Short mmCIF file of C-alpha atoms and ligand atoms in Angstrom, two decimals:
data_model
loop_
_atom_site.label_atom_id
_atom_site.label_comp_id
_atom_site.label_asym_id
_atom_site.label_seq_id
_atom_site.Cartn_x
_atom_site.Cartn_y
_atom_site.Cartn_z
CA MET A 1 69.82 181.58 111.72
CA GLU A 2 68.22 185.02 111.88
CA ALA A 3 64.52 185.93 111.93
CA ILE A 4 63.04 188.25 109.36
CA TRP A 5 62.24 190.89 112.04
CA THR A 6 65.68 192.50 111.85
CA LEU A 7 64.29 194.00 108.60
CA GLY A 8 62.57 197.11 109.81
CA SER A 9 63.84 197.09 113.44
CA PRO A 10 66.19 199.50 115.14
CA PRO A 11 69.70 198.02 115.56
CA SER A 12 70.59 195.95 118.65
CA GLY A 13 73.34 196.78 121.14
CA GLN A 14 71.97 200.03 122.56
CA PHE A 15 72.58 199.21 126.23
CA SER A 16 75.82 198.55 128.05
CA PRO A 17 76.36 195.42 130.23
CA LEU A 18 75.89 195.67 134.01
CA SER A 19 79.05 196.36 135.90
CA GLY A 20 79.45 196.81 139.61
CA GLN A 21 76.81 196.83 142.38
CA THR A 22 73.54 198.74 142.08
CA ARG A 23 70.13 198.98 143.79
CA SER A 24 66.66 199.12 142.27
CA ASP A 25 63.03 198.67 143.42
CA VAL A 26 62.56 195.86 140.96
CA VAL A 27 64.93 193.80 138.91
CA ILE A 28 63.59 192.08 135.84
CA ILE A 29 65.47 189.20 134.18
CA GLY A 30 64.70 189.18 130.46
CA ALA A 31 64.06 192.04 127.97
CA GLY A 32 61.39 190.46 125.80
CA ILE A 33 57.81 191.47 125.64
CA THR A 34 56.99 190.13 129.14
CA GLY A 35 59.90 191.89 130.86
CA LEU A 36 59.47 195.20 129.11
CA THR A 37 55.71 195.35 129.54
CA THR A 38 56.20 194.70 133.26
CA ALA A 39 58.82 197.51 133.32
CA LEU A 40 56.40 199.90 131.63
CA SER A 41 53.65 199.28 134.14
CA LEU A 42 56.10 199.77 137.10
CA ALA A 43 57.96 202.77 135.65
CA GLU A 44 54.70 204.63 135.06
CA SER A 45 53.98 204.26 138.78
CA GLY A 46 57.30 205.72 139.81
CA MET A 47 59.24 202.55 140.60
CA HIS A 48 62.89 202.28 139.70
CA VAL A 49 63.33 199.19 137.47
CA THR A 50 66.49 197.48 136.20
CA VAL A 51 66.18 195.06 133.35
CA LEU A 52 68.97 192.48 132.77
CA GLU A 53 69.13 190.82 129.34
CA ALA A 54 71.48 187.98 128.59
CA HIS A 55 71.76 188.88 124.91
CA THR A 56 70.07 191.89 123.34
CA VAL A 57 66.58 193.36 123.61
CA GLY A 58 64.08 191.04 121.98
CA ALA A 59 66.71 188.57 120.77
CA GLY A 60 65.04 185.61 122.44
CA CYS A 61 61.60 184.24 121.84
CA THR A 62 60.00 187.63 121.20
CA GLY A 63 62.24 188.24 118.20
CA GLY A 64 61.78 184.63 117.02
CA SER A 65 58.01 184.73 117.15
CA THR A 66 55.52 185.14 114.33
CA GLY A 67 54.45 188.62 115.24
CA ASN A 68 50.84 187.41 115.15
CA LEU A 69 48.47 188.71 117.88
CA TYR A 70 45.24 186.84 118.42
CA SER A 71 42.68 186.29 121.12
CA THR A 72 42.39 182.55 120.46
CA LEU A 73 45.22 179.98 120.86
CA ALA A 74 47.31 178.31 118.14
CA LYS A 75 46.60 174.84 119.61
CA GLY A 76 42.91 175.86 119.72
CA LEU A 77 40.42 176.67 122.40
CA ALA A 78 38.88 173.16 122.34
CA PRO A 79 41.70 171.62 124.51
CA VAL A 80 41.11 174.38 127.08
CA ARG A 81 37.37 173.68 127.02
CA LYS A 82 38.04 169.93 127.64
CA LYS A 83 40.05 170.60 130.72
CA TRP A 84 38.32 173.63 132.09
CA SER A 85 34.94 175.36 131.54
CA ASP A 86 33.24 177.88 129.22
CA GLU A 87 33.87 180.53 131.86
CA VAL A 88 37.59 179.85 131.59
CA LEU A 89 37.36 179.96 127.80
CA ARG A 90 35.75 183.35 127.95
CA ASP A 91 38.49 184.59 130.32
CA VAL A 92 41.23 183.34 127.97
CA VAL A 93 39.72 185.24 125.06
CA ALA A 94 38.80 188.35 127.02
CA SER A 95 42.21 188.66 128.68
CA ARG A 96 43.99 188.06 125.39
CA SER A 97 41.83 190.61 123.57
CA GLN A 98 42.60 193.14 126.29
CA ALA A 99 46.31 192.47 125.91
CA ILE A 100 46.16 193.08 122.16
CA ASP A 101 44.33 196.33 122.76
CA SER A 102 47.02 197.39 125.22
CA ILE A 103 49.77 196.66 122.71
CA GLU A 104 47.92 198.70 120.17
CA ALA A 105 47.57 201.53 122.66
CA THR A 106 51.31 201.41 123.47
CA VAL A 107 52.22 201.49 119.81
CA SER A 108 50.05 204.50 119.31
CA ARG A 109 51.00 206.32 122.49
CA PHE A 110 54.77 206.13 121.76
CA GLY A 111 54.55 206.10 118.01
CA ILE A 112 56.43 202.82 117.75
CA ASP A 113 57.12 202.03 114.10
CA CYS A 114 56.45 198.31 114.13
CA GLY A 115 53.82 197.79 111.39
CA PHE A 116 50.90 197.15 113.79
CA HIS A 117 47.78 196.30 111.76
CA ARG A 118 44.48 194.73 112.54
CA ARG A 119 44.18 191.54 110.44
CA PRO A 120 41.93 188.48 110.18
CA LEU A 121 43.03 185.10 111.38
CA TYR A 122 42.06 181.90 109.55
CA ARG A 123 42.03 178.26 110.67
CA LEU A 124 41.87 176.16 107.50
CA VAL A 125 41.61 172.46 106.76
CA ALA A 126 43.84 171.52 103.80
CA GLN A 127 42.70 169.17 101.06
CA GLY A 128 43.64 165.63 101.92
CA LYS A 129 42.98 166.22 105.61
CA GLU A 130 39.28 165.50 105.66
CA SER A 131 39.75 163.80 109.00
CA MET A 132 40.36 167.28 110.45
CA ARG A 133 36.81 168.40 109.69
CA ASP A 134 35.49 167.21 113.08
CA ALA A 135 38.35 168.88 114.94
CA LEU A 136 37.59 172.15 113.14
CA GLU A 137 33.93 171.89 114.11
CA GLU A 138 34.86 171.25 117.68
CA GLU A 139 37.06 174.30 117.57
CA ARG A 140 34.34 176.42 116.00
CA GLN A 141 32.02 175.46 118.92
CA ALA A 142 34.71 176.33 121.47
CA MET A 143 35.28 179.70 119.77
CA LEU A 144 31.54 180.45 119.93
CA ALA A 145 31.41 179.41 123.55
CA ALA A 146 34.28 181.78 124.24
CA GLY A 147 32.25 184.65 122.84
CA LEU A 148 34.07 185.04 119.50
CA THR A 149 32.33 185.95 116.33
CA VAL A 150 33.19 183.16 113.87
CA GLN A 151 32.80 183.48 110.13
CA GLU A 152 33.24 181.00 107.26
CA ALA A 153 36.59 181.35 105.61
CA GLU A 154 36.60 182.26 101.88
CA SER A 155 37.37 179.19 99.79
CA ASN A 156 40.18 181.20 98.06
CA ALA A 157 41.65 182.58 101.29
CA LEU A 158 45.00 181.09 100.35
CA PRO A 159 46.47 179.71 97.14
CA VAL A 160 46.59 176.31 98.88
CA PRO A 161 43.82 173.77 98.34
CA ILE A 162 41.43 174.14 101.24
CA ILE A 163 38.24 172.23 102.01
CA THR A 164 36.79 174.29 104.84
CA GLY A 165 37.77 176.83 107.39
CA VAL A 166 36.87 179.57 109.86
CA LYS A 167 37.86 183.20 110.14
CA LEU A 168 38.16 185.66 113.09
CA GLU A 169 38.15 189.33 112.20
CA ASN A 170 40.01 192.07 114.09
CA GLN A 171 43.13 190.13 115.18
CA ALA A 172 46.47 191.77 114.64
CA GLN A 173 50.07 191.57 113.39
CA PHE A 174 53.24 193.57 113.95
CA ASN A 175 57.03 193.28 113.91
CA PRO A 176 57.67 192.02 117.45
CA LEU A 177 61.38 192.97 117.46
CA ALA A 178 60.63 196.55 116.33
CA TYR A 179 57.96 196.76 118.99
CA VAL A 180 60.23 195.76 121.93
CA ARG A 181 63.17 197.76 120.73
CA GLY A 182 60.94 200.80 120.34
CA LEU A 183 59.43 200.17 123.77
CA ALA A 184 62.92 199.87 125.28
CA ARG A 185 63.81 203.29 123.95
CA GLU A 186 60.71 204.78 125.61
CA LEU A 187 61.37 202.97 128.90
CA VAL A 188 64.73 204.61 129.21
CA HIS A 189 62.96 208.02 128.99
CA LEU A 190 60.76 206.77 131.83
CA GLY A 191 63.79 206.08 134.00
CA VAL A 192 64.19 202.33 133.45
CA THR A 193 67.76 201.01 133.37
CA ILE A 194 68.43 198.31 130.76
CA HIS A 195 71.61 196.26 130.50
CA GLU A 196 72.26 193.93 127.54
CA HIS A 197 74.80 191.15 127.52
CA SER A 198 74.23 190.68 131.21
CA ALA A 199 73.40 186.97 131.73
CA VAL A 200 72.29 186.24 135.29
CA ARG A 201 74.49 183.69 137.00
CA ASP A 202 72.80 183.46 140.36
CA VAL A 203 70.00 184.85 142.49
CA ASP A 204 70.30 185.15 146.27
CA TYR A 205 66.72 185.26 147.26
CA LYS A 206 67.40 185.84 150.94
CA ARG A 207 69.35 189.02 150.27
CA GLY A 208 67.36 189.93 147.12
CA VAL A 209 70.47 190.08 144.94
CA VAL A 210 70.69 189.13 141.30
CA GLU A 211 74.22 188.50 140.12
CA THR A 212 75.79 188.67 136.61
CA GLU A 213 79.40 187.96 135.70
CA ALA A 214 80.39 191.57 136.23
CA GLY A 215 77.91 193.04 138.65
CA ALA A 216 74.86 192.62 140.90
CA VAL A 217 71.55 194.27 141.47
CA GLU A 218 69.90 194.40 144.86
CA ALA A 219 66.10 194.76 144.68
CA GLU A 220 62.98 194.18 146.77
CA HIS A 221 61.19 192.48 143.90
CA ILE A 222 62.61 190.01 141.41
CA VAL A 223 60.85 189.09 138.12
CA HIS A 224 61.77 186.11 135.94
CA ALA A 225 60.62 187.19 132.47
CA THR A 226 62.75 184.54 130.72
CA HIS A 227 60.17 182.34 129.06
CA THR A 228 60.94 179.63 131.60
CA PRO A 229 62.12 180.64 135.08
CA LYS A 230 65.87 180.60 135.68
CA GLY A 231 67.15 178.01 138.16
CA ILE A 232 65.02 175.23 139.54
CA ASN A 233 61.22 175.62 139.72
CA LEU A 234 58.53 172.92 140.15
CA LEU A 235 56.73 174.13 137.02
CA GLN A 236 59.65 172.91 134.90
CA SER A 237 58.51 169.38 135.59
CA VAL A 238 55.13 169.92 133.99
CA MET A 239 56.07 171.91 130.85
CA LEU A 240 57.10 170.47 127.51
CA PRO A 241 59.96 172.42 125.81
CA SER A 242 59.79 172.33 122.01
CA ARG A 243 61.27 174.13 119.03
CA GLU A 244 59.59 175.33 115.87
CA TYR A 245 61.14 176.69 112.69
CA GLY A 246 60.46 179.71 110.53
CA VAL A 247 61.39 180.44 106.93
CA SER A 248 60.70 183.60 104.98
CA ALA A 249 60.72 184.25 101.26
CA ARG A 250 60.52 187.37 99.08
CA LEU A 251 57.60 186.98 96.71
CA LYS A 252 57.77 187.73 93.01
CA PRO A 253 56.48 191.24 92.23
CA ASP A 254 52.66 191.31 91.76
CA SER A 255 52.17 188.05 93.52
CA ALA A 256 48.69 188.13 95.03
CA TYR A 257 48.75 187.34 98.69
CA PRO A 258 45.94 188.08 101.14
CA GLN A 259 46.78 189.83 104.40
CA GLY A 260 46.21 187.87 107.57
CA THR A 261 47.32 185.00 109.76
CA PHE A 262 46.70 181.54 108.30
CA TRP A 263 46.91 178.37 110.27
CA VAL A 264 46.67 175.48 107.85
CA LEU A 265 45.69 172.17 109.35
CA ASP A 266 47.80 169.86 107.21
CA ASP A 267 50.76 169.04 109.38
CA PHE A 268 50.23 172.55 110.75
CA HIS A 269 51.75 175.45 108.91
CA SER A 270 51.31 179.00 110.08
CA LEU A 271 51.58 181.62 107.34
CA ARG A 272 51.67 185.36 107.27
CA SER A 273 52.97 188.11 105.06
CA TYR A 274 55.25 191.07 105.88
CA HIS A 275 55.84 194.15 103.82
CA HIS A 276 59.18 195.94 104.09
CA ASP A 277 60.89 198.51 101.93
CA GLY A 278 58.75 197.83 98.89
CA ASP A 279 59.03 194.04 99.01
CA ASP A 280 56.38 191.49 99.98
CA TYR A 281 57.64 188.66 102.14
CA LEU A 282 55.83 185.49 103.13
CA MET A 283 56.83 183.42 106.12
CA VAL A 284 55.89 179.93 107.20
CA ILE A 285 56.30 178.48 110.66
CA GLY A 286 56.08 174.78 111.47
CA GLU A 287 57.98 171.50 111.94
CA LYS A 288 57.72 171.44 115.76
CA HIS A 289 59.67 168.93 117.77
CA LYS A 290 60.75 168.46 121.37
CA VAL A 291 63.98 170.23 122.30
CA GLY A 292 67.00 167.93 121.89
CA GLU A 293 65.07 165.33 119.87
CA GLY A 294 65.07 166.76 116.43
CA GLU A 295 66.37 165.27 113.18
CA VAL A 296 69.81 166.09 111.86
CA ASP A 297 70.84 168.17 108.97
CA ASP A 298 68.80 171.02 107.37
CA VAL A 299 65.64 168.92 107.32
CA TYR A 300 63.08 171.26 108.94
CA PRO A 301 64.01 174.54 107.19
CA ARG A 302 64.23 172.56 103.89
CA ARG A 303 60.71 171.14 104.33
CA LEU A 304 59.43 174.65 105.00
CA ARG A 305 61.19 176.06 101.94
CA ASP A 306 59.71 173.32 99.81
CA TYR A 307 56.27 174.09 101.21
CA LEU A 308 56.54 177.73 100.19
CA SER A 309 57.97 176.86 96.73
CA ASP A 310 55.25 174.35 96.09
CA ASN A 311 52.43 176.79 96.86
CA PHE A 312 53.58 180.36 96.20
CA ASP A 313 55.49 182.57 93.74
CA VAL A 314 58.80 182.64 95.58
CA GLN A 315 61.52 184.91 94.25
CA ASP A 316 64.13 184.02 96.85
CA PHE A 317 64.48 182.76 100.40
CA THR A 318 65.65 185.42 102.81
CA HIS A 319 65.63 184.17 106.40
CA ALA A 320 65.43 181.03 108.45
CA TRP A 321 65.15 180.82 112.27
CA SER A 322 63.73 178.86 115.10
CA ALA A 323 62.20 179.56 118.48
CA GLN A 324 61.39 177.76 121.65
CA GLN A 325 58.11 177.19 123.44
CA TYR A 326 57.07 175.78 126.75
CA SER A 327 53.67 174.10 126.73
CA PRO A 328 51.74 174.17 130.02
CA ALA A 329 50.32 170.95 131.47
CA ASP A 330 46.82 172.27 132.02
CA GLU A 331 46.61 174.47 128.90
CA LEU A 332 46.90 177.79 130.71
CA PRO A 333 49.99 179.91 131.27
CA TYR A 334 51.50 180.34 134.74
CA ILE A 335 51.71 183.99 135.77
CA GLY A 336 52.28 185.30 139.23
CA ARG A 337 54.31 184.74 142.40
CA TRP A 338 56.97 182.05 142.68
CA HIS A 339 55.90 179.23 144.95
CA GLY A 340 57.14 179.98 148.47
CA ARG A 341 58.58 183.40 147.62
CA ASP A 342 56.27 186.37 147.89
CA LYS A 343 58.44 188.95 146.16
CA VAL A 344 59.65 186.78 143.33
CA TYR A 345 57.50 186.54 140.19
CA LEU A 346 57.41 184.51 137.02
CA ALA A 347 55.54 184.10 133.72
CA THR A 348 55.86 180.90 131.78
CA GLY A 349 53.95 178.16 129.85
CA PHE A 350 53.00 180.44 126.93
CA ALA A 351 53.13 177.59 124.34
CA ALA A 352 53.08 179.15 120.88
CA ASP A 353 51.05 182.14 121.99
CA GLY A 354 53.67 184.09 123.90
CA LEU A 355 53.41 187.59 122.51
CA VAL A 356 49.85 188.18 123.83
CA TRP A 357 50.42 186.15 126.97
CA GLY A 358 53.66 188.16 127.52
CA ALA A 359 51.81 191.43 127.27
CA LEU A 360 49.10 190.19 129.62
CA ALA A 361 51.72 188.87 132.03
CA GLY A 362 53.40 192.26 132.13
CA ALA A 363 50.13 193.87 133.23
CA ILE A 364 49.45 191.16 135.84
CA LEU A 365 52.95 191.21 137.32
CA GLY A 366 53.03 195.01 137.40
CA ASP A 367 49.75 195.03 139.35
CA LEU A 368 50.98 192.32 141.76
CA ILE A 369 54.12 194.30 142.53
CA LEU A 370 52.21 197.52 142.95
CA GLY A 371 49.69 195.83 145.26
CA ARG A 372 46.81 196.51 142.85
CA ASP A 373 43.93 194.09 142.07
CA ASN A 374 44.16 192.38 138.69
CA ARG A 375 41.10 190.78 137.17
CA TRP A 376 43.09 187.93 135.61
CA HIS A 377 45.64 187.10 138.27
CA GLU A 378 43.67 184.32 139.94
CA ARG A 379 42.86 182.64 136.64
CA PHE A 380 46.52 182.25 135.55
CA ASP A 381 48.06 182.10 139.07
CA ALA A 382 51.48 180.43 138.86
CA ARG A 383 50.85 178.77 142.21
CA ARG A 384 47.71 176.96 141.14
CA PHE A 385 47.56 173.20 141.76
CA THR A 386 45.85 171.24 139.04
CA PRO A 387 47.04 167.64 139.46
CA VAL A 388 44.18 166.04 137.50
CA LYS A 389 44.36 168.48 134.59
CA SER A 390 48.16 168.24 134.54
CA ALA A 391 48.65 164.58 135.15
CA LYS A 392 49.00 163.37 131.55
CA GLN A 393 51.68 165.84 130.55
CA TRP A 394 53.46 165.49 133.89
CA ALA A 395 53.86 161.77 133.27
CA LYS A 396 54.97 162.36 129.67
CA GLU A 397 57.50 165.01 130.63
CA ASN A 398 58.99 163.01 133.43
CA VAL A 399 59.44 159.90 131.32
CA SER A 400 61.38 162.14 128.94
CA VAL A 401 63.48 163.56 131.75
CA ALA A 402 64.22 160.12 133.11
CA THR A 403 65.36 159.05 129.65
CA HIS A 404 67.90 161.92 129.46
CA PHE A 405 69.01 161.92 133.05
CA VAL A 406 72.74 161.08 133.11
CA PRO A 407 72.89 158.01 135.39
CA GLY A 408 70.18 156.27 133.32
CA TYR A 409 71.43 157.28 129.92
CA LEU A 410 73.03 154.30 128.27
CA SER A 411 73.28 155.10 124.60
CA VAL A 412 76.46 157.22 124.63
CA SER A 413 79.13 155.72 122.45
CA LYS A 414 82.78 155.59 123.44
CA LEU A 415 85.04 157.84 121.41
CA GLU A 416 88.43 156.42 120.49
CA SER A 417 89.79 159.59 119.00
CA LEU A 418 88.75 163.27 118.57
CA ASP A 419 89.36 162.69 114.82
CA ASP A 420 86.00 160.88 114.80
CA VAL A 421 84.26 164.34 115.00
CA ALA A 422 84.05 166.04 111.56
CA PRO A 423 84.46 169.78 110.98
CA GLY A 424 81.23 171.59 111.80
CA GLN A 425 79.93 168.67 113.79
CA GLY A 426 79.27 168.01 117.46
CA LYS A 427 79.11 164.68 119.23
CA VAL A 428 78.32 163.46 122.71
CA ALA A 429 80.56 160.60 123.69
CA THR A 430 82.32 158.98 126.59
CA LEU A 431 85.94 160.07 126.65
CA GLU A 432 88.25 158.76 129.40
CA GLY A 433 85.19 157.77 131.44
CA GLU A 434 83.43 161.10 131.28
CA LYS A 435 80.44 162.09 129.10
CA VAL A 436 81.62 165.00 127.04
CA ALA A 437 80.20 167.28 124.33
CA ILE A 438 82.81 167.60 121.57
CA TYR A 439 82.64 170.24 118.78
CA ARG A 440 85.03 170.73 115.89
CA ASP A 441 84.73 174.05 114.07
CA ASP A 442 85.27 174.48 110.35
CA ASP A 443 88.94 175.34 110.94
CA GLY A 444 89.46 172.07 112.77
CA LYS A 445 89.60 173.54 116.29
CA VAL A 446 88.09 171.19 118.84
CA SER A 447 86.19 172.28 121.96
CA VAL A 448 85.47 169.73 124.63
CA LEU A 449 82.78 170.48 127.26
CA SER A 450 81.06 168.46 129.89
CA ALA A 451 77.88 166.96 128.34
CA VAL A 452 76.10 167.26 131.62
CA CYS A 453 73.57 170.17 131.74
CA PRO A 454 74.33 172.31 134.78
CA HIS A 455 70.62 172.79 135.45
CA MET A 456 69.61 169.38 136.77
CA LYS A 457 72.18 167.03 135.28
CA CYS A 458 70.59 165.68 132.15
CA LEU A 459 72.71 165.04 129.10
CA VAL A 460 72.80 167.59 126.29
CA HIS A 461 72.34 166.66 122.57
CA TRP A 462 73.93 168.07 119.44
CA ASN A 463 71.50 170.26 117.44
CA ASP A 464 72.79 169.86 113.88
CA ILE A 465 70.54 172.55 112.41
CA GLU A 466 71.45 175.34 114.77
CA SER A 467 74.96 174.10 115.90
CA THR A 468 73.96 174.16 119.60
CA TRP A 469 73.95 171.85 122.56
CA ASP A 470 70.35 171.32 123.65
CA CYS A 471 68.96 169.78 126.77
CA SER A 472 65.70 167.88 126.35
CA CYS A 473 64.81 167.92 130.03
CA HIS A 474 63.80 171.49 130.53
CA GLY A 475 65.02 173.24 127.39
CA SER A 476 68.39 174.78 128.31
CA ARG A 477 70.46 175.45 125.16
CA PHE A 478 74.18 176.28 124.86
CA ASP A 479 76.44 177.51 122.10
CA THR A 480 79.43 175.52 120.79
CA GLN A 481 81.55 176.99 123.55
CA GLY A 482 79.08 176.07 126.21
CA GLU A 483 77.59 179.55 126.95
CA VAL A 484 73.86 179.61 127.82
CA ILE A 485 71.66 180.71 124.93
CA GLU A 486 68.33 180.18 126.73
CA GLY A 487 66.53 178.00 129.21
CA PRO A 488 66.71 177.63 132.98
CA SER A 489 70.41 176.97 133.38
CA TYR A 490 72.33 179.82 134.97
CA HIS A 491 75.65 178.32 134.17
CA PRO A 492 77.51 177.34 130.93
CA LEU A 493 78.57 173.79 130.20
CA ALA A 494 81.80 173.15 132.07
CA ARG A 495 84.92 173.37 129.91
CA ARG A 496 87.32 170.48 129.72
CA THR A 497 90.99 171.04 128.95
CA LYS A 498 91.21 169.10 125.71
CA ASP A 499 90.77 171.99 123.25
CA SER A 500 93.16 171.70 120.31
FE1 FES B 601 67.05 170.94 133.12
FE2 FES B 601 69.03 170.57 131.38
S1 FES B 601 67.50 172.06 131.30
S2 FES B 601 68.62 169.42 133.17
#
């Protein structure tokens, strides 16, 4: 599954893997928008920065995002207002607006060719969802309280039957992959060292050493810019990991399609257009579910394709992809110092709004490391303690973890023979007394891995849509050979010796 953003982006694979021992002022784990924005801030102040990326620049959540930049939140500002105050609402909107401005300034300063445009954003109630009117009104009030200028949406904003909606002007869109790859190129000119295919296997915080398979970086400051921190962190117990899908289609020539970001309150579809090489594309994002608990088969991308076909002039479907999100328990992201470690930093809990939070986090983390004041640091401090605001989600998340924790997990069937696993399929089963994750490729070759997630010992599940092993507890995901794709686990699934 590949996102549409490879159209119009520089190629990947520009940076060699880390090998041997090296030293740096700061080591950043993760080359998405958070890591690279942090690197920019530090490099401009003369610090030597090394960035370690497990895959390629932008290949994680940044490259799987919508490319929409907005000062509000996809879930809405009303949930923030319920838990916090109007002052916090205003801070959310002001900090996010500032982050969008800083992205725009970076695009213009370096001349990054990423299709940055200012566009309106719509929140629309679809016909048949009259029950959502009250929720929209509540959201409109929250937007006004946050200081936003809210307009009525045009009734023909989309060729989808709409009963009401609101519109925010002066939001933005870009190609997120082209942005971070363009930024990476500029960072190298500023002295930043970037290594791709350099998955971090361990961090020795006492010595300040970050280790990969083939090398190590010693640094005074360590930044986890990995969407969720690597290893074990208390925040993982209060965040819900979920996945959402995207599908893009080329539209028939002369199809009328307005420019903007459109959030349709039916079952929630996010729509936007993208123009590349003379063609108009339309993408839809939706079908969110908790990691490791999705349906089987092609069901989510298929539903999204049907949605586009039913409502728009589709010529052909071009891309399908998915991306992960971590929802914070108290509705705000966690950005700042790691609990108990003053020179270790993290940024997480971005929900579906990670591009703008990532850019903001880069500025905050850069200032923290440089010892500069930052206006927003206290508001989003990763060390904040909000038990009342976080209680509901904490309980929900930990019931989920308990369900998937190995000793309590009862519903694993016993496998009599490896022949029970069909080509292209994966299955978790008990084999000779051990819980294993078995995968048979299309040529019939079988891989047998431990089904126990190395992070905190939950059981992984087969993801039929993406052919991956996913852990519901804190969102670690592994490929069919057990290698880490994303999430907090440093280590791959342990191999068993039954491959055939
Ligand atoms: Fe935490 Fe798997 S991601 S146990």
